PDB file of C-alpha atoms in Angstrom:
ATOM      1  CA  UNK A   1       3.744   1.906  22.238  1.00 44.00           C
ATOM      2  CA  UNK A   2       3.274   5.522  23.288  1.00 55.00           C
ATOM      3  CA  UNK A   3       1.009   4.995  26.311  1.00 73.00           C
ATOM      4  CA  UNK A   4       2.158   3.575  29.612  1.00 88.00           C
ATOM      5  CA  UNK A   5       5.051   4.134  31.953  1.00 96.00           C
ATOM      6  CA  UNK A   6       8.808   3.886  31.702  1.00 97.00           C
ATOM      7  CA  UNK A   7      10.993   2.319  34.364  1.00 98.00           C
ATOM      8  CA  UNK A   8      14.690   2.908  34.890  1.00 97.00           C
ATOM      9  CA  UNK A   9      17.072   0.078  35.710  1.00 96.00           C
ATOM     10  CA  UNK A  10      18.975   1.999  38.349  1.00 96.00           C
ATOM     11  CA  UNK A  11      21.977   1.305  40.562  1.00 93.00           C
ATOM     12  CA  UNK A  12      22.937   4.864  41.528  1.00 95.00           C
ATOM     13  CA  UNK A  13      26.117   4.613  39.454  1.00 95.00           C
ATOM     14  CA  UNK A  14      27.015   6.953  36.616  1.00 96.00           C
ATOM     15  CA  UNK A  15      25.859   4.799  33.687  1.00 95.00           C
ATOM     16  CA  UNK A  16      22.342   4.014  34.911  1.00 96.00           C
ATOM     17  CA  UNK A  17      22.004   7.600  36.186  1.00 97.00           C
ATOM     18  CA  UNK A  18      22.975   8.984  32.786  1.00 98.00           C
ATOM     19  CA  UNK A  19      20.456   6.723  31.048  1.00 97.00           C
ATOM     20  CA  UNK A  20      17.764   7.964  33.438  1.00 98.00           C
ATOM     21  CA  UNK A  21      18.769  11.609  32.978  1.00 98.00           C
ATOM     22  CA  UNK A  22      18.721  11.344  29.178  1.00 98.00           C
ATOM     23  CA  UNK A  23      15.346   9.582  29.281  1.00 97.00           C
ATOM     24  CA  UNK A  24      13.893  12.411  31.376  1.00 97.00           C
ATOM     25  CA  UNK A  25      15.431  14.931  28.965  1.00 96.00           C
ATOM     26  CA  UNK A  26      13.623  13.222  26.099  1.00 95.00           C
ATOM     27  CA  UNK A  27      10.336  13.358  27.953  1.00 95.00           C
ATOM     28  CA  UNK A  28       9.955   9.660  28.713  1.00 96.00           C
ATOM     29  CA  UNK A  29       7.542   9.346  31.660  1.00 95.00           C
ATOM     30  CA  UNK A  30       9.782   7.440  34.085  1.00 97.00           C
ATOM     31  CA  UNK A  31       7.507   6.399  36.951  1.00 97.00           C
ATOM     32  CA  UNK A  32       9.707   3.912  38.798  1.00 97.00           C
ATOM     33  CA  UNK A  33      13.382   3.270  39.462  1.00 98.00           C
ATOM     34  CA  UNK A  34      14.229  -0.417  39.894  1.00 97.00           C
ATOM     35  CA  UNK A  35      17.314  -1.474  41.842  1.00 94.00           C
ATOM     36  CA  UNK A  36      18.556  -5.035  42.247  1.00 91.00           C
ATOM     37  CA  UNK A  37      20.561  -5.669  45.418  1.00 88.00           C
ATOM     38  CA  UNK A  38      22.855  -8.615  44.664  1.00 81.00           C
ATOM     39  CA  UNK A  39      24.189 -10.674  47.544  1.00 77.00           C
ATOM     40  CA  UNK A  40      27.832 -11.295  46.693  1.00 70.00           C
ATOM     41  CA  UNK A  41      29.169 -11.002  43.147  1.00 75.00           C
ATOM     42  CA  UNK A  42      27.042 -10.716  40.039  1.00 72.00           C
ATOM     43  CA  UNK A  43      27.467 -11.119  36.296  1.00 68.00           C
ATOM     44  CA  UNK A  44      24.539  -8.830  35.467  1.00 75.00           C
ATOM     45  CA  UNK A  45      24.374  -6.098  38.071  1.00 75.00           C
ATOM     46  CA  UNK A  46      26.346  -3.277  39.637  1.00 71.00           C
ATOM     47  CA  UNK A  47      27.089  -4.450  43.193  1.00 68.00           C
ATOM     48  CA  UNK A  48      28.617  -1.823  45.535  1.00 75.00           C
ATOM     49  CA  UNK A  49      26.558   0.762  47.436  1.00 84.00           C
ATOM     50  CA  UNK A  50      23.225  -0.130  45.850  1.00 87.00           C
ATOM     51  CA  UNK A  51      21.633   0.556  49.254  1.00 89.00           C
ATOM     52  CA  UNK A  52      22.206   4.254  48.555  1.00 94.00           C
ATOM     53  CA  UNK A  53      19.802   4.067  45.609  1.00 95.00           C
ATOM     54  CA  UNK A  54      17.021   4.925  48.052  1.00 95.00           C
ATOM     55  CA  UNK A  55      18.645   8.261  48.881  1.00 96.00           C
ATOM     56  CA  UNK A  56      19.195   8.952  45.195  1.00 97.00           C
ATOM     57  CA  UNK A  57      15.572   8.117  44.406  1.00 97.00           C
ATOM     58  CA  UNK A  58      14.392  10.472  47.160  1.00 98.00           C
ATOM     59  CA  UNK A  59      16.543  13.257  45.706  1.00 98.00           C
ATOM     60  CA  UNK A  60      15.346  12.518  42.158  1.00 98.00           C
ATOM     61  CA  UNK A  61      11.723  12.322  43.228  1.00 98.00           C
ATOM     62  CA  UNK A  62      10.805   9.009  41.568  1.00 98.00           C
ATOM     63  CA  UNK A  63       9.629   6.005  43.631  1.00 97.00           C
ATOM     64  CA  UNK A  64      12.109   3.143  43.973  1.00 97.00           C
ATOM     65  CA  UNK A  65      11.342  -0.569  43.663  1.00 97.00           C
ATOM     66  CA  UNK A  66      13.991  -2.716  45.360  1.00 94.00           C
ATOM     67  CA  UNK A  67      14.583  -6.295  44.241  1.00 93.00           C
ATOM     68  CA  UNK A  68      16.122  -8.626  46.826  1.00 87.00           C
ATOM     69  CA  UNK A  69      17.341 -11.816  45.109  1.00 81.00           C
ATOM     70  CA  UNK A  70      18.987 -14.751  46.814  1.00 76.00           C
ATOM     71  CA  UNK A  71      22.762 -15.075  46.556  1.00 67.00           C
ATOM     72  CA  UNK A  72      23.625 -15.556  42.877  1.00 60.00           C
ATOM     73  CA  UNK A  73      26.583 -17.822  43.750  1.00 66.00           C
ATOM     74  CA  UNK A  74      28.595 -16.065  41.056  1.00 62.00           C
ATOM     75  CA  UNK A  75      32.024 -16.955  42.457  1.00 64.00           C
ATOM     76  CA  UNK A  76      32.381 -20.291  40.631  1.00 66.00           C
ATOM     77  CA  UNK A  77      30.140 -20.527  37.573  1.00 64.00           C
ATOM     78  CA  UNK A  78      30.425 -23.320  34.989  1.00 64.00           C
ATOM     79  CA  UNK A  79      28.181 -21.607  32.424  1.00 70.00           C
ATOM     80  CA  UNK A  80      28.234 -17.802  32.355  1.00 76.00           C
ATOM     81  CA  UNK A  81      25.353 -17.643  29.899  1.00 77.00           C
ATOM     82  CA  UNK A  82      23.059 -19.680  32.120  1.00 80.00           C
ATOM     83  CA  UNK A  83      24.215 -17.600  35.088  1.00 78.00           C
ATOM     84  CA  UNK A  84      23.218 -14.344  33.399  1.00 76.00           C
ATOM     85  CA  UNK A  85      19.821 -15.760  32.483  1.00 82.00           C
ATOM     86  CA  UNK A  86      19.248 -16.919  36.064  1.00 85.00           C
ATOM     87  CA  UNK A  87      20.285 -13.556  37.509  1.00 85.00           C
ATOM     88  CA  UNK A  88      17.782 -11.795  35.267  1.00 88.00           C
ATOM     89  CA  UNK A  89      14.813 -13.803  36.587  1.00 90.00           C
ATOM     90  CA  UNK A  90      14.118 -11.815  39.794  1.00 90.00           C
ATOM     91  CA  UNK A  91      14.329  -8.522  37.883  1.00 93.00           C
ATOM     92  CA  UNK A  92      11.942  -9.754  35.210  1.00 94.00           C
ATOM     93  CA  UNK A  93       9.519 -10.971  37.867  1.00 94.00           C
ATOM     94  CA  UNK A  94       9.564  -7.526  39.507  1.00 95.00           C
ATOM     95  CA  UNK A  95       8.988  -5.809  36.168  1.00 96.00           C
ATOM     96  CA  UNK A  96       6.049  -8.101  35.423  1.00 96.00           C
ATOM     97  CA  UNK A  97       4.466  -7.049  38.711  1.00 96.00           C
ATOM     98  CA  UNK A  98       5.024  -3.393  37.793  1.00 96.00           C
ATOM     99  CA  UNK A  99       3.614  -3.988  34.333  1.00 96.00           C
ATOM    100  CA  UNK A 100       0.406  -5.189  35.968  1.00 95.00           C
ATOM    101  CA  UNK A 101       0.312  -2.387  38.537  1.00 95.00           C
ATOM    102  CA  UNK A 102       1.189   0.684  36.487  1.00 94.00           C
ATOM    103  CA  UNK A 103      -1.494   2.461  34.503  1.00 91.00           C
ATOM    104  CA  UNK A 104      -1.019   1.374  30.895  1.00 92.00           C
ATOM    105  CA  UNK A 105       1.729  -1.069  31.854  1.00 95.00           C
ATOM    106  CA  UNK A 106       5.417  -0.671  31.062  1.00 97.00           C
ATOM    107  CA  UNK A 107       6.168   0.982  27.741  1.00 97.00           C
ATOM    108  CA  UNK A 108       9.942   1.081  28.085  1.00 97.00           C
ATOM    109  CA  UNK A 109      12.990   0.556  30.258  1.00 97.00           C
ATOM    110  CA  UNK A 110      16.203   2.545  30.466  1.00 97.00           C
ATOM    111  CA  UNK A 111      19.553   0.768  30.618  1.00 94.00           C
ATOM    112  CA  UNK A 112      23.071   2.058  31.230  1.00 92.00           C
ATOM    113  CA  UNK A 113      24.886  -0.501  29.083  1.00 88.00           C
ATOM    114  CA  UNK A 114      28.012   0.804  27.332  1.00 89.00           C
ATOM    115  CA  UNK A 115      29.749  -2.105  25.589  1.00 85.00           C
ATOM    116  CA  UNK A 116      28.598  -5.317  27.274  1.00 78.00           C
ATOM    117  CA  UNK A 117      26.820  -7.536  24.733  1.00 83.00           C
ATOM    118  CA  UNK A 118      26.367 -10.021  27.589  1.00 82.00           C
ATOM    119  CA  UNK A 119      24.158  -7.650  29.579  1.00 84.00           C
ATOM    120  CA  UNK A 120      22.534  -5.807  26.696  1.00 88.00           C
ATOM    121  CA  UNK A 121      21.267  -8.840  24.791  1.00 91.00           C
ATOM    122  CA  UNK A 122      19.642 -10.179  27.953  1.00 91.00           C
ATOM    123  CA  UNK A 123      17.996  -6.858  28.789  1.00 92.00           C
ATOM    124  CA  UNK A 124      16.711  -6.546  25.218  1.00 94.00           C
ATOM    125  CA  UNK A 125      15.338 -10.101  25.290  1.00 94.00           C
ATOM    126  CA  UNK A 126      13.619  -9.389  28.597  1.00 94.00           C
ATOM    127  CA  UNK A 127      12.116  -6.189  27.198  1.00 95.00           C
ATOM    128  CA  UNK A 128      10.859  -8.101  24.160  1.00 96.00           C
ATOM    129  CA  UNK A 129       9.094 -10.551  26.456  1.00 95.00           C
ATOM    130  CA  UNK A 130       7.525  -7.591  28.265  1.00 95.00           C
ATOM    131  CA  UNK A 131       6.663  -5.941  24.933  1.00 95.00           C
ATOM    132  CA  UNK A 132       8.615  -2.873  26.023  1.00 96.00           C
ATOM    133  CA  UNK A 133      11.145  -0.571  24.380  1.00 96.00           C
ATOM    134  CA  UNK A 134      14.750  -0.221  25.573  1.00 96.00           C
ATOM    135  CA  UNK A 135      16.399   3.202  25.833  1.00 96.00           C
ATOM    136  CA  UNK A 136      20.180   2.745  26.094  1.00 95.00           C
ATOM    137  CA  UNK A 137      21.778   6.124  25.306  1.00 95.00           C
ATOM    138  CA  UNK A 138      25.317   5.033  26.275  1.00 94.00           C
ATOM    139  CA  UNK A 139      25.400   2.015  23.999  1.00 92.00           C
ATOM    140  CA  UNK A 140      28.600   1.935  21.898  1.00 89.00           C
ATOM    141  CA  UNK A 141      29.236   5.651  22.317  1.00 93.00           C
ATOM    142  CA  UNK A 142      32.771   7.015  22.697  1.00 94.00           C
ATOM    143  CA  UNK A 143      33.714   6.583  26.387  1.00 93.00           C
ATOM    144  CA  UNK A 144      35.548   9.904  26.767  1.00 95.00           C
ATOM    145  CA  UNK A 145      32.747  11.791  25.025  1.00 96.00           C
ATOM    146  CA  UNK A 146      30.229  10.186  27.372  1.00 96.00           C
ATOM    147  CA  UNK A 147      32.280  11.010  30.453  1.00 96.00           C
ATOM    148  CA  UNK A 148      32.752  14.614  29.309  1.00 97.00           C
ATOM    149  CA  UNK A 149      29.015  14.916  28.655  1.00 97.00           C
ATOM    150  CA  UNK A 150      28.244  13.715  32.183  1.00 98.00           C
ATOM    151  CA  UNK A 151      30.566  16.315  33.679  1.00 98.00           C
ATOM    152  CA  UNK A 152      29.282  19.061  31.381  1.00 98.00           C
ATOM    153  CA  UNK A 153      25.723  18.272  32.491  1.00 98.00           C
ATOM    154  CA  UNK A 154      26.729  18.759  36.125  1.00 98.00           C
ATOM    155  CA  UNK A 155      27.063  15.173  37.340  1.00 98.00           C
ATOM    156  CA  UNK A 156      29.142  14.718  40.498  1.00 98.00           C
ATOM    157  CA  UNK A 157      30.588  11.214  40.326  1.00 98.00           C
ATOM    158  CA  UNK A 158      32.504   9.464  43.111  1.00 97.00           C
ATOM    159  CA  UNK A 159      34.607   6.345  42.619  1.00 97.00           C
ATOM    160  CA  UNK A 160      33.541   3.755  45.194  1.00 96.00           C
ATOM    161  CA  UNK A 161      35.390   0.615  44.045  1.00 94.00           C
ATOM    162  CA  UNK A 162      38.508  -0.129  41.997  1.00 95.00           C
ATOM    163  CA  UNK A 163      39.636  -3.477  40.649  1.00 92.00           C
ATOM    164  CA  UNK A 164      42.104  -2.923  37.817  1.00 92.00           C
ATOM    165  CA  UNK A 165      45.876  -2.790  37.447  1.00 90.00           C
ATOM    166  CA  UNK A 166      46.948   0.857  37.511  1.00 92.00           C
ATOM    167  CA  UNK A 167      44.172   1.987  39.859  1.00 95.00           C
ATOM    168  CA  UNK A 168      45.505   2.265  43.398  1.00 94.00           C
ATOM    169  CA  UNK A 169      43.957   3.193  46.747  1.00 95.00           C
ATOM    170  CA  UNK A 170      44.171   6.908  45.965  1.00 96.00           C
ATOM    171  CA  UNK A 171      41.291   6.499  43.511  1.00 97.00           C
ATOM    172  CA  UNK A 172      38.860   5.402  46.217  1.00 96.00           C
ATOM    173  CA  UNK A 173      36.485   8.255  47.038  1.00 96.00           C
ATOM    174  CA  UNK A 174      37.927  10.410  44.263  1.00 96.00           C
ATOM    175  CA  UNK A 175      35.606  12.673  42.286  1.00 97.00           C
ATOM    176  CA  UNK A 176      35.655  11.918  38.586  1.00 96.00           C
ATOM    177  CA  UNK A 177      36.666  15.253  37.040  1.00 97.00           C
ATOM    178  CA  UNK A 178      38.524  16.335  33.904  1.00 96.00           C
ATOM    179  CA  UNK A 179      41.937  15.662  35.479  1.00 97.00           C
ATOM    180  CA  UNK A 180      40.834  12.175  36.532  1.00 97.00           C
ATOM    181  CA  UNK A 181      39.597  11.488  32.999  1.00 97.00           C
ATOM    182  CA  UNK A 182      42.952  12.561  31.570  1.00 97.00           C
ATOM    183  CA  UNK A 183      44.681  10.161  33.968  1.00 97.00           C
ATOM    184  CA  UNK A 184      42.280   7.378  33.011  1.00 96.00           C
ATOM    185  CA  UNK A 185      43.073   7.963  29.346  1.00 95.00           C
ATOM    186  CA  UNK A 186      46.771   7.573  30.152  1.00 96.00           C
ATOM    187  CA  UNK A 187      46.018   4.392  32.124  1.00 95.00           C
ATOM    188  CA  UNK A 188      43.998   3.148  29.177  1.00 94.00           C
ATOM    189  CA  UNK A 189      47.023   3.628  26.913  1.00 95.00           C
ATOM    190  CA  UNK A 190      49.390   1.965  29.401  1.00 94.00           C
ATOM    191  CA  UNK A 191      47.289  -0.795  30.967  1.00 93.00           C
ATOM    192  CA  UNK A 192      44.031  -0.917  29.008  1.00 93.00           C
ATOM    193  CA  UNK A 193      41.914   0.533  31.819  1.00 93.00           C
ATOM    194  CA  UNK A 194      38.517   1.477  30.414  1.00 93.00           C
ATOM    195  CA  UNK A 195      37.752   5.187  30.797  1.00 94.00           C
ATOM    196  CA  UNK A 196      34.248   4.384  32.079  1.00 94.00           C
ATOM    197  CA  UNK A 197      35.351   1.353  34.102  1.00 92.00           C
ATOM    198  CA  UNK A 198      33.478  -1.053  31.837  1.00 88.00           C
ATOM    199  CA  UNK A 199      33.610  -4.605  33.110  1.00 80.00           C
ATOM    200  CA  UNK A 200      33.865  -3.624  36.769  1.00 84.00           C
ATOM    201  CA  UNK A 201      37.339  -2.048  36.591  1.00 92.00           C
ATOM    202  CA  UNK A 202      35.915   0.697  38.766  1.00 95.00           C
ATOM    203  CA  UNK A 203      32.442   1.463  40.109  1.00 94.00           C
ATOM    204  CA  UNK A 204      30.849   4.811  40.847  1.00 96.00           C
ATOM    205  CA  UNK A 205      28.105   6.596  42.725  1.00 96.00           C
ATOM    206  CA  UNK A 206      26.437   9.769  41.428  1.00 97.00           C
ATOM    207  CA  UNK A 207      26.187  12.087  44.426  1.00 98.00           C
ATOM    208  CA  UNK A 208      24.704  15.083  42.600  1.00 98.00           C
ATOM    209  CA  UNK A 209      23.330  16.052  39.226  1.00 98.00           C
ATOM    210  CA  UNK A 210      20.761  18.181  37.402  1.00 97.00           C
ATOM    211  CA  UNK A 211      18.108  15.481  37.892  1.00 97.00           C
ATOM    212  CA  UNK A 212      18.584  15.558  41.695  1.00 98.00           C
ATOM    213  CA  UNK A 213      17.147  18.094  44.137  1.00 98.00           C
ATOM    214  CA  UNK A 214      19.691  17.409  46.903  1.00 97.00           C
ATOM    215  CA  UNK A 215      23.215  16.009  46.847  1.00 97.00           C
ATOM    216  CA  UNK A 216      24.267  12.870  48.679  1.00 98.00           C
ATOM    217  CA  UNK A 217      26.870  13.382  51.403  1.00 97.00           C
ATOM    218  CA  UNK A 218      29.052  10.471  52.513  1.00 96.00           C
ATOM    219  CA  UNK A 219      31.137   9.400  55.462  1.00 96.00           C
ATOM    220  CA  UNK A 220      33.356   6.446  54.682  1.00 96.00           C
ATOM    221  CA  UNK A 221      36.555   4.537  55.209  1.00 95.00           C
ATOM    222  CA  UNK A 222      38.579   2.827  52.508  1.00 95.00           C
ATOM    223  CA  UNK A 223      39.227  -0.903  52.370  1.00 95.00           C
ATOM    224  CA  UNK A 224      42.281  -1.916  50.324  1.00 95.00           C
ATOM    225  CA  UNK A 225      43.789  -5.378  49.911  1.00 94.00           C
ATOM    226  CA  UNK A 226      46.827  -4.377  47.891  1.00 89.00           C
ATOM    227  CA  UNK A 227      45.304  -4.743  44.428  1.00 90.00           C
ATOM    228  CA  UNK A 228      41.655  -3.748  44.761  1.00 92.00           C
ATOM    229  CA  UNK A 229      39.492  -1.847  47.169  1.00 95.00           C
ATOM    230  CA  UNK A 230      36.142  -0.339  48.017  1.00 94.00           C
ATOM    231  CA  UNK A 231      34.585   2.404  50.103  1.00 95.00           C
ATOM    232  CA  UNK A 232      33.010   1.244  53.332  1.00 94.00           C
ATOM    233  CA  UNK A 233      30.115   3.693  53.617  1.00 95.00           C
ATOM    234  CA  UNK A 234      29.549   4.477  57.290  1.00 95.00           C
ATOM    235  CA  UNK A 235      26.883   7.139  56.843  1.00 96.00           C
ATOM    236  CA  UNK A 236      25.057   8.853  53.990  1.00 97.00           C
ATOM    237  CA  UNK A 237      22.449  11.598  53.907  1.00 97.00           C
ATOM    238  CA  UNK A 238      20.886  14.211  51.653  1.00 98.00           C
ATOM    239  CA  UNK A 239      22.277  17.719  52.092  1.00 95.00           C
TER     240      UNK A 239
END
């Protein structure tokens, strides 16, 4: 399967951005970014600030396809497996449309999965149904090595949501740099916080990188409820 296009499952966060960047490095012809905009919580998708994916796509220079599903009703789920399958349906439908539209169809998809078997097995099964490859360069790699590689490559990563014991309001809006990674390693030792925020412990937005022509500037306020918080983005633009 050498002919055809690649698509990148893209949220604007560090993991999907790294998968895209590595795919471009390897010469995969990524012709579309695909962003799912969940309403409410989600078992399968990155949730916060996905509306900024359009700015990121403009800076990257690859057209964006936006998927607008109904509310996943993920607050009270009796069967998490069935929930994940249901959440995947609108994405798969969008990819099938792209497969028909793109010259040569879809050859492969990029995914930013790190350790989640729940997400990865579903993405792989979907790709099998589409007869496409999966490129997942973060999968089961050492978290600190991955984070260091992102910084070494020139990624600028902002923390936009925290939801883990040990992460307080001061982390909101913080740039993920070497000092922050050292602190996250200490929090991992003390509280088990994952260095890459796996499982939604924290969420990120890539505001600049070597794959982007212009950086994303933000104006925001922080929302904090005493144990978790998020950035309320009031304005965003390309510098």
